[in-house]
Short mmCIF file of C-alpha atoms in Angstrom, two decimals:
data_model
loop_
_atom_site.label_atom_id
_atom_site.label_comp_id
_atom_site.label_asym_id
_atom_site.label_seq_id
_atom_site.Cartn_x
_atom_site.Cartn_y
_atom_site.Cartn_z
CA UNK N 184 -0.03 -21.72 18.48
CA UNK N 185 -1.08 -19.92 15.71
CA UNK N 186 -3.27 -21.08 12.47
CA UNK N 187 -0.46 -20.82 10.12
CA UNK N 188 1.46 -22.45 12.97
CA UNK N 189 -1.03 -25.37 12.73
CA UNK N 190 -0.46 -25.98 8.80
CA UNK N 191 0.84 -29.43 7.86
CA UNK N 192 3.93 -28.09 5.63
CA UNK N 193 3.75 -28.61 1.51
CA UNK N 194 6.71 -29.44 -0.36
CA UNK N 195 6.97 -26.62 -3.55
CA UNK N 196 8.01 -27.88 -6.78
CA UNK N 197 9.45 -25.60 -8.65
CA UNK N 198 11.95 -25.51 -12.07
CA UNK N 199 13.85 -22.64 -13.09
CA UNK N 200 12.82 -22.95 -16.38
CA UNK N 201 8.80 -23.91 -15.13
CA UNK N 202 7.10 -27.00 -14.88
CA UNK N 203 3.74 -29.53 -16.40
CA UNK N 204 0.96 -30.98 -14.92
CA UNK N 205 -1.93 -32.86 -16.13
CA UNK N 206 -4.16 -29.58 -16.50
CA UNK N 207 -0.99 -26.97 -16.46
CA UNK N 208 1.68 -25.83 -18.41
CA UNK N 209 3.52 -23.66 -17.21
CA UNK N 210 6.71 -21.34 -18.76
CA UNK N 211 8.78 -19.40 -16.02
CA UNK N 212 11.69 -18.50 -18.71
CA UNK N 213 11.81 -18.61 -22.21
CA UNK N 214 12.84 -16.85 -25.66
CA UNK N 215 10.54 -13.78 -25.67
CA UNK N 216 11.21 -13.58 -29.15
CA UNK N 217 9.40 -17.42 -29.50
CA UNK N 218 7.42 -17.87 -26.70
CA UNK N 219 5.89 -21.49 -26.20
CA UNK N 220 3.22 -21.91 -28.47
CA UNK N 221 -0.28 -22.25 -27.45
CA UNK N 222 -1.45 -25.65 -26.74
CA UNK N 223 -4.96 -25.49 -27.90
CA UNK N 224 -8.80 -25.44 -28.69
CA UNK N 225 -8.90 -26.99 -25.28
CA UNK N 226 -6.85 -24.58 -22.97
CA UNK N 227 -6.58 -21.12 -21.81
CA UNK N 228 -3.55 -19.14 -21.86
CA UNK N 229 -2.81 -16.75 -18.97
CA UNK N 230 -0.20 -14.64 -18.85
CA UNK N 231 0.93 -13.29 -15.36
CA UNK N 232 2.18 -10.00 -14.58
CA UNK N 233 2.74 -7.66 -11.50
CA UNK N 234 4.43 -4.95 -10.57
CA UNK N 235 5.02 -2.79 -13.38
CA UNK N 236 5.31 0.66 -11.84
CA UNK N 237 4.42 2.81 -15.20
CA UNK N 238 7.26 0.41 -16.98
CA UNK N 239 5.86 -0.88 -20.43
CA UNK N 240 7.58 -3.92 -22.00
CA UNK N 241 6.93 -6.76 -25.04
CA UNK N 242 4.20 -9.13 -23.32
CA UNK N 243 3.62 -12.96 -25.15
CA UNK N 244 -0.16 -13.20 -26.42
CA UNK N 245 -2.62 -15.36 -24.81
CA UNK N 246 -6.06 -14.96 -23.70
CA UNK N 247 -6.17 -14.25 -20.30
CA UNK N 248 -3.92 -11.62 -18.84
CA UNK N 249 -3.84 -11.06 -15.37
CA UNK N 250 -1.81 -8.09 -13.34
CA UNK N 251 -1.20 -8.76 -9.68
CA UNK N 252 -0.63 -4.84 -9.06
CA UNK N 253 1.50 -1.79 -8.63
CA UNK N 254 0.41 -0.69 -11.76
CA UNK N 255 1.85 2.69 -10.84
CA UNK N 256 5.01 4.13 -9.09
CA UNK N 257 3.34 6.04 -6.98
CA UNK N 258 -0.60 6.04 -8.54
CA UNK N 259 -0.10 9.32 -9.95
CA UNK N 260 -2.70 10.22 -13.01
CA UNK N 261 -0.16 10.63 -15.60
CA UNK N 262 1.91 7.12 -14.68
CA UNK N 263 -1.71 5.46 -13.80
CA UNK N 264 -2.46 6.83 -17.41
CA UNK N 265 0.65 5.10 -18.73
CA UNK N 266 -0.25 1.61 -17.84
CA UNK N 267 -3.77 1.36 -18.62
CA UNK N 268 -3.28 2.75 -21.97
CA UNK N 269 -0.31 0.26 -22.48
CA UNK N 270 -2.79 -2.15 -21.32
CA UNK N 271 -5.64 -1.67 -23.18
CA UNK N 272 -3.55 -1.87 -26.32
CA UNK N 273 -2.28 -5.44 -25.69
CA UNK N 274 -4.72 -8.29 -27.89
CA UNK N 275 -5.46 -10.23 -24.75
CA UNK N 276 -9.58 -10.98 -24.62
CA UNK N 277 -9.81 -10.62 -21.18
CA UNK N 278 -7.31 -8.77 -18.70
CA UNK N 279 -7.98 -8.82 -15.09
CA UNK N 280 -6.42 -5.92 -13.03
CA UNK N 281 -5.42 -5.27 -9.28
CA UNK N 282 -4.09 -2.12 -7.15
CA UNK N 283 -1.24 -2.64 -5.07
CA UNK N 284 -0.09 -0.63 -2.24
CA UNK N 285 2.08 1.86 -4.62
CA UNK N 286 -1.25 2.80 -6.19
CA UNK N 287 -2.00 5.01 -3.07
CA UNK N 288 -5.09 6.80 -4.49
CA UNK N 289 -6.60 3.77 -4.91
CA UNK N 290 -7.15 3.27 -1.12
CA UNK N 291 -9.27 6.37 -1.16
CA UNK N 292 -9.79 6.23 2.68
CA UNK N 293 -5.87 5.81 3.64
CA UNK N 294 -5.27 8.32 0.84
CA UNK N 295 -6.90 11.05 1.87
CA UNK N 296 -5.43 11.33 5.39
CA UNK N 297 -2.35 10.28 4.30
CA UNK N 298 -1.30 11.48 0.76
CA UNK N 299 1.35 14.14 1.94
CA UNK N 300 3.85 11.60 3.14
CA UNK N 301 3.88 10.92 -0.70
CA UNK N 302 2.50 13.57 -2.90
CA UNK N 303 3.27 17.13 -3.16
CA UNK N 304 0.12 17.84 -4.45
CA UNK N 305 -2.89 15.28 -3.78
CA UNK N 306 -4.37 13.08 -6.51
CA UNK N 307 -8.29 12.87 -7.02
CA UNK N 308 -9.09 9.40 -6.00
CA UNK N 309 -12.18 9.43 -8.28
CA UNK N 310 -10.03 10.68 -11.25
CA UNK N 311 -7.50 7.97 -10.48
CA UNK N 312 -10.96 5.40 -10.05
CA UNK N 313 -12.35 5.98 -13.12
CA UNK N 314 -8.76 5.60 -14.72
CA UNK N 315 -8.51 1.87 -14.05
CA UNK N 316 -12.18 1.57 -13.85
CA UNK N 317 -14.66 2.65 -16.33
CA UNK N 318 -17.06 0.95 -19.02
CA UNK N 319 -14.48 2.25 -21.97
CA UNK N 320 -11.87 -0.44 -19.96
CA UNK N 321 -14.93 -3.52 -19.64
CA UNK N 322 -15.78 -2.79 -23.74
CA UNK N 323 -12.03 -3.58 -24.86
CA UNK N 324 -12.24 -6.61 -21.90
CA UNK N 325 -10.15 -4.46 -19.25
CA UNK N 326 -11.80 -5.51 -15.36
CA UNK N 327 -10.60 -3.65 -12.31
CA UNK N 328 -11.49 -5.78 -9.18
CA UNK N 329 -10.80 -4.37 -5.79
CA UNK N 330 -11.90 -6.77 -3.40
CA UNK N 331 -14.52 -8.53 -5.58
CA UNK N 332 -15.66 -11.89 -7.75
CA UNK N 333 -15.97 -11.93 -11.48
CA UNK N 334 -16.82 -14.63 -13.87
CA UNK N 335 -15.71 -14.46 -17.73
CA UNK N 336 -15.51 -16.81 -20.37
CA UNK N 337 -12.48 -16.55 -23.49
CA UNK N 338 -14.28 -18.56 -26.13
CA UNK N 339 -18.42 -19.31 -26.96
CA UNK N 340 -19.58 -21.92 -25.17
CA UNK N 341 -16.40 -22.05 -23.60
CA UNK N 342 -15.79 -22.57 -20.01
CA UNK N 343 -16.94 -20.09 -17.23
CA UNK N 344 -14.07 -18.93 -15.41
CA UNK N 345 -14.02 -17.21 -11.68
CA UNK N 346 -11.66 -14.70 -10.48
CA UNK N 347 -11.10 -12.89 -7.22
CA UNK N 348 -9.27 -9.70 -7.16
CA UNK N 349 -7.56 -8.18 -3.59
CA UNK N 350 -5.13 -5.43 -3.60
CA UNK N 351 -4.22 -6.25 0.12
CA UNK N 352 -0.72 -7.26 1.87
CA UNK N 353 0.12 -7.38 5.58
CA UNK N 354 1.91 -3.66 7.14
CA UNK N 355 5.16 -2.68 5.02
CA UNK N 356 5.43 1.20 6.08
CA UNK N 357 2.62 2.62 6.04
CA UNK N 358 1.91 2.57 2.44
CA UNK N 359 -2.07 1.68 0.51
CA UNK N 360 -3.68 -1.56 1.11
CA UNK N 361 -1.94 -2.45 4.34
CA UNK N 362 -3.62 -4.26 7.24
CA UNK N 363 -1.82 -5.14 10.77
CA UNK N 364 -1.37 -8.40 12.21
CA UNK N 365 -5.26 -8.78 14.13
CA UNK N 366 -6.76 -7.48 10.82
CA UNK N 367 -5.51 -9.76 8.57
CA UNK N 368 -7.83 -12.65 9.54
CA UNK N 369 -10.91 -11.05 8.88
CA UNK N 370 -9.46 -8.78 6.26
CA UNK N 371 -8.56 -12.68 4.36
CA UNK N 372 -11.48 -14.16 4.92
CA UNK N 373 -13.56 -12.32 2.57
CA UNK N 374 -11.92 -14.21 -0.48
CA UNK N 375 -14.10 -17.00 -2.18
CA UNK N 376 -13.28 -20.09 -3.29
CA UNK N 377 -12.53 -19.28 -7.11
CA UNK N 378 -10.59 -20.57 -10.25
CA UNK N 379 -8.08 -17.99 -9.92
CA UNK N 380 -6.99 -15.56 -6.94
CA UNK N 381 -5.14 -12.66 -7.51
CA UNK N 382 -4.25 -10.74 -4.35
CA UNK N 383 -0.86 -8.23 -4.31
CA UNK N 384 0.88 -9.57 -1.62
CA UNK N 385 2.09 -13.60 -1.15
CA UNK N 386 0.88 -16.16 1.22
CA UNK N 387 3.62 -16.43 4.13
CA UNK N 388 6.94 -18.76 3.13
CA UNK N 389 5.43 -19.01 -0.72
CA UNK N 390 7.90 -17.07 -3.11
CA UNK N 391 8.09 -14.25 -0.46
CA UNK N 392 11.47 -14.23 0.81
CA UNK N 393 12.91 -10.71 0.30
CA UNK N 394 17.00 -9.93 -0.14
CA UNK N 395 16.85 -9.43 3.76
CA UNK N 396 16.01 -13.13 4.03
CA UNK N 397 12.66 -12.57 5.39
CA UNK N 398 9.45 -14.28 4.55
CA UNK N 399 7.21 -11.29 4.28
CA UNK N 400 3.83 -13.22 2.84
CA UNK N 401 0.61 -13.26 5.21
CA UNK N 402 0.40 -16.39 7.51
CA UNK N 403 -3.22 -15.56 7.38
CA UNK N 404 -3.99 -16.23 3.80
CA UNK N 405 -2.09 -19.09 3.28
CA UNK N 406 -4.04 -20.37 6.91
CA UNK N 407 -7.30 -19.30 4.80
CA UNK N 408 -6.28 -21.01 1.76
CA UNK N 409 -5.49 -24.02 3.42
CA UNK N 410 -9.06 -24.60 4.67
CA UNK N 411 -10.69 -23.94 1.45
CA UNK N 412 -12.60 -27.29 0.23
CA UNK N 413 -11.51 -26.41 -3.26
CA UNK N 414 -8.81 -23.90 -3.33
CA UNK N 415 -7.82 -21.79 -6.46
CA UNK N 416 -6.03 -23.58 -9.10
CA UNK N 417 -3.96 -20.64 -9.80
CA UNK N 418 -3.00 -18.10 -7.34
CA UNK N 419 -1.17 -14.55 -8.73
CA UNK N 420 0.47 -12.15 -6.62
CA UNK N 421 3.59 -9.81 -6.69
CA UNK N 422 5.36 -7.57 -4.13
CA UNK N 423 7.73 -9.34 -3.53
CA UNK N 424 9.86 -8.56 -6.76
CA UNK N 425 12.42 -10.31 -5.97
CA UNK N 426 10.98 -13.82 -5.36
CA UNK N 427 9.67 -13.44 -8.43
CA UNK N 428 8.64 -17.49 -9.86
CA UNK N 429 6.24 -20.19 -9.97
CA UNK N 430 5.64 -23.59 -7.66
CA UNK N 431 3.30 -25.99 -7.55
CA UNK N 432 1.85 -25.89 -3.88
CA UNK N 433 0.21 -29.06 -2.61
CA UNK N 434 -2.37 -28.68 0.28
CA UNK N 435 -1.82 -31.35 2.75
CA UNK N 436 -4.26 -31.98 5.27
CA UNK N 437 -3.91 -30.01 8.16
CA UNK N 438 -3.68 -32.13 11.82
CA UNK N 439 -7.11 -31.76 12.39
CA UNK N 440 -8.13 -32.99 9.42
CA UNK N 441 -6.12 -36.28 9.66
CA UNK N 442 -7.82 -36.81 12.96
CA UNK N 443 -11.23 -36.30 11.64
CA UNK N 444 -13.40 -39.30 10.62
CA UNK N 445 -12.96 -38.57 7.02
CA UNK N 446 -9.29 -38.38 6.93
CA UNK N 447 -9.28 -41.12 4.68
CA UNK N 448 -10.81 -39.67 2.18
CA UNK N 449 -8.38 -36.51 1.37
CA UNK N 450 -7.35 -37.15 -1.84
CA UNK N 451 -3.61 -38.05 -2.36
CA UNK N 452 -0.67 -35.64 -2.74
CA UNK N 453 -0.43 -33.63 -5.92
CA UNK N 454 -4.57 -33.59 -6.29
CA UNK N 455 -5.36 -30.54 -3.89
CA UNK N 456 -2.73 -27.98 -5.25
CA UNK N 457 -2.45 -24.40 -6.49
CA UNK N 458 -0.11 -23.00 -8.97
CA UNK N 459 1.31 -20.35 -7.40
CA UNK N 460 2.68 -17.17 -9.09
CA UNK N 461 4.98 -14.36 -8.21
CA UNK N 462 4.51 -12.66 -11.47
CA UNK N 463 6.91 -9.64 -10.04
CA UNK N 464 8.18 -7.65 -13.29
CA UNK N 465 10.03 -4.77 -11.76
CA UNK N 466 13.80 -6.13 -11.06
CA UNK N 467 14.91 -5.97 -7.64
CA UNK N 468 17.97 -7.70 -5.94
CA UNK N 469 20.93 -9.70 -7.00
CA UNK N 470 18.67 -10.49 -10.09
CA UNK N 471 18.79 -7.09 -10.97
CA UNK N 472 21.88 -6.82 -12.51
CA UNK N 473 23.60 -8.73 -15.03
CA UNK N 474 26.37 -10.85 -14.32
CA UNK N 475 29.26 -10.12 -16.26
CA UNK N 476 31.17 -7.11 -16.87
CA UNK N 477 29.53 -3.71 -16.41
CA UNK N 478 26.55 -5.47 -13.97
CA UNK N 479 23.92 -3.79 -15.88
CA UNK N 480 20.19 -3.14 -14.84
CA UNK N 481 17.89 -5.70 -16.28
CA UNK N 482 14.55 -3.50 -17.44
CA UNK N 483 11.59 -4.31 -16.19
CA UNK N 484 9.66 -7.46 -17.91
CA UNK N 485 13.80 -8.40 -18.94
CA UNK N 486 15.35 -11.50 -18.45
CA UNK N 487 14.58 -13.21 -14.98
CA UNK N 488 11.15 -10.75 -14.87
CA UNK N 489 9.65 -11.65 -17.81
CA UNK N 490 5.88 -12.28 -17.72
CA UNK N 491 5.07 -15.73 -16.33
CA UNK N 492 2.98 -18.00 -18.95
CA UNK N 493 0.32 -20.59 -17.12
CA UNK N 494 -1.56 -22.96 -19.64
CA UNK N 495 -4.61 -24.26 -18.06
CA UNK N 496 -6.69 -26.86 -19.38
CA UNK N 497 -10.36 -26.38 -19.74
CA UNK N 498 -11.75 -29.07 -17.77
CA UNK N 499 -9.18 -28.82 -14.96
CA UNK N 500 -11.51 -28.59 -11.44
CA UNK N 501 -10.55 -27.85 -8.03
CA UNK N 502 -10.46 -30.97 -6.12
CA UNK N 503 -12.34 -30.85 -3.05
CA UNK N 504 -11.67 -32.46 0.04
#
């Protein structure tokens, strides 16, 4: 039996239209024209994108952005070009970036044994680096994390805030940021337990399915997850476009755990939990198209792929066990 095999199943609750909590607010669909209005001196706004592939599109204000990856279609200079300038012009204080395996120069190993299965003519990795990372992007608040911790805070005196960034999903055809089945435990196991996780690809059977009804998120990060004493309170990723959504994720105790001497002390359902994101902005799937006459394309960041919004108060803490 395997580790994911050994996890006590959660129960996602999810709405369409999104959901609240005691410390969360958060808007899966609404007028982008009148998004929901910030709730206060006392909160922080994230918004949640992913997958944007060079697309540009209207994105609500708040103070935290946070992209989840595939910035590019292919992580070409001039597309790679496209989206950081897009993003360095939005007013969000603090945007948090990842790579995602269509950003192939990023994975400047891979890359450079394996760039002519995409690329006519090959990209400079460091050119392509210093695109997404650079201290022109950290003065206007723009962070690139590639497999690394970063703390900010949104207002003076205001709460410290911790972020983990991973660009990292489990093998889809041989594209960047791909590990194989015995990797991804150790290749997991290097993310922290932080305020907010941002990885590219989903934890297995957590808004992962994909239109060939396969769950295609990493049994080895949600296994990870699970044993964290205080797991992330919000949890972005993409990929997947078209599971594209939000769910609360309680963390039941896993068999061992309820066996242990201290069982009785895990707290009760709905006080270990993660708000998960698939902040997916590029259509894909039924969703794609309209319904209606004509079944036109929905653009990217359109209806059904708009940017997720996820209010979170202040003083909200991860729970530990």
């Amino acid at each position: 039996m395997s580790e994911s095999d050994r996890i006590v199943p959660a129960t996602h609750i999810q709405d369409s239209e999104g959901f609240h909590t005691p410390s969360a607010r958060v808007y899966i669909s609404y007028d982008p024209a009148n998004p929901p209005s910030h709730p206060g001196a006392n909160w922080t706004r994230f918004v949640c994108i992913s997958d944007t592939h060079s697309r540009t599109f209207s994105v609500p204000s708040g103070d935290v952005l946070l992209h989840s990856g595939d910035l590019s279609r292919l992580g070409q200079e001039d597309d790679i070009r496209v989206t950081i300038e897009w993003l360095r012009s939005l007013d969000h204080g603090v945007k948090i970036i990842i790579a995602g395996n269509h950003d192939l120069p990023l994975h400047e190993e891979w890359y450079e044994d394996s760039y002519y299965g995409f690329h006519d003519k090959k990209e400079s990795s460091t050119t392509i680096r210093s695109l997404v990372d650079s201290d022109a992007n950290r003065d206007r608040g723009l962070i690139y994390l590639q497999d690394e911790r970063y703390t900010f805070s949104t207002k003076e005196g205001g709460r410290e805030w911790s972020v983990y960034g991973s660009p990292w999903q489990p093998y889809f055809g041989g594209w960047a940021f791909n590990y194989l089945p015995e990797e991804a435990s150790d290749r997991v196991s290097a993310i922290p337990e932080v305020d907010i996780l941002l990885t590219h690809g989903p934890p297995h059977n957590v808004l992962d399915k994909t239109f060939t009804n396969v769950n295609a998120g990493c049994p080895a990060l949600l296994a990870h997850l699970s044993k964290m004493r205080g797991p992330p309170l919000l949890h972005v990723f993409g990929h997947i476009h078209e599971a594209r959504g939000a769910v609360r994720y309680p963390w039941l105790p896993t068999e061992e755990d309820q066996g242990s001497s201290n069982a009785e002390c895990t707290p009760p359902l709905g006080m270990r939990e993660t708000i998960m994101v698939n902040a997916a902005n590029q259509p894909l799937g039924r969703q794609a198209i309209r319904p209606g006459p004509g079944g036109q394309r929905i653009p990217c960041g359109g209806p059904g792929f708009q940017p997720v919004i996820v209010d979170l108060l202040d003083s909200a803490m991860r729970p530990e066990m």
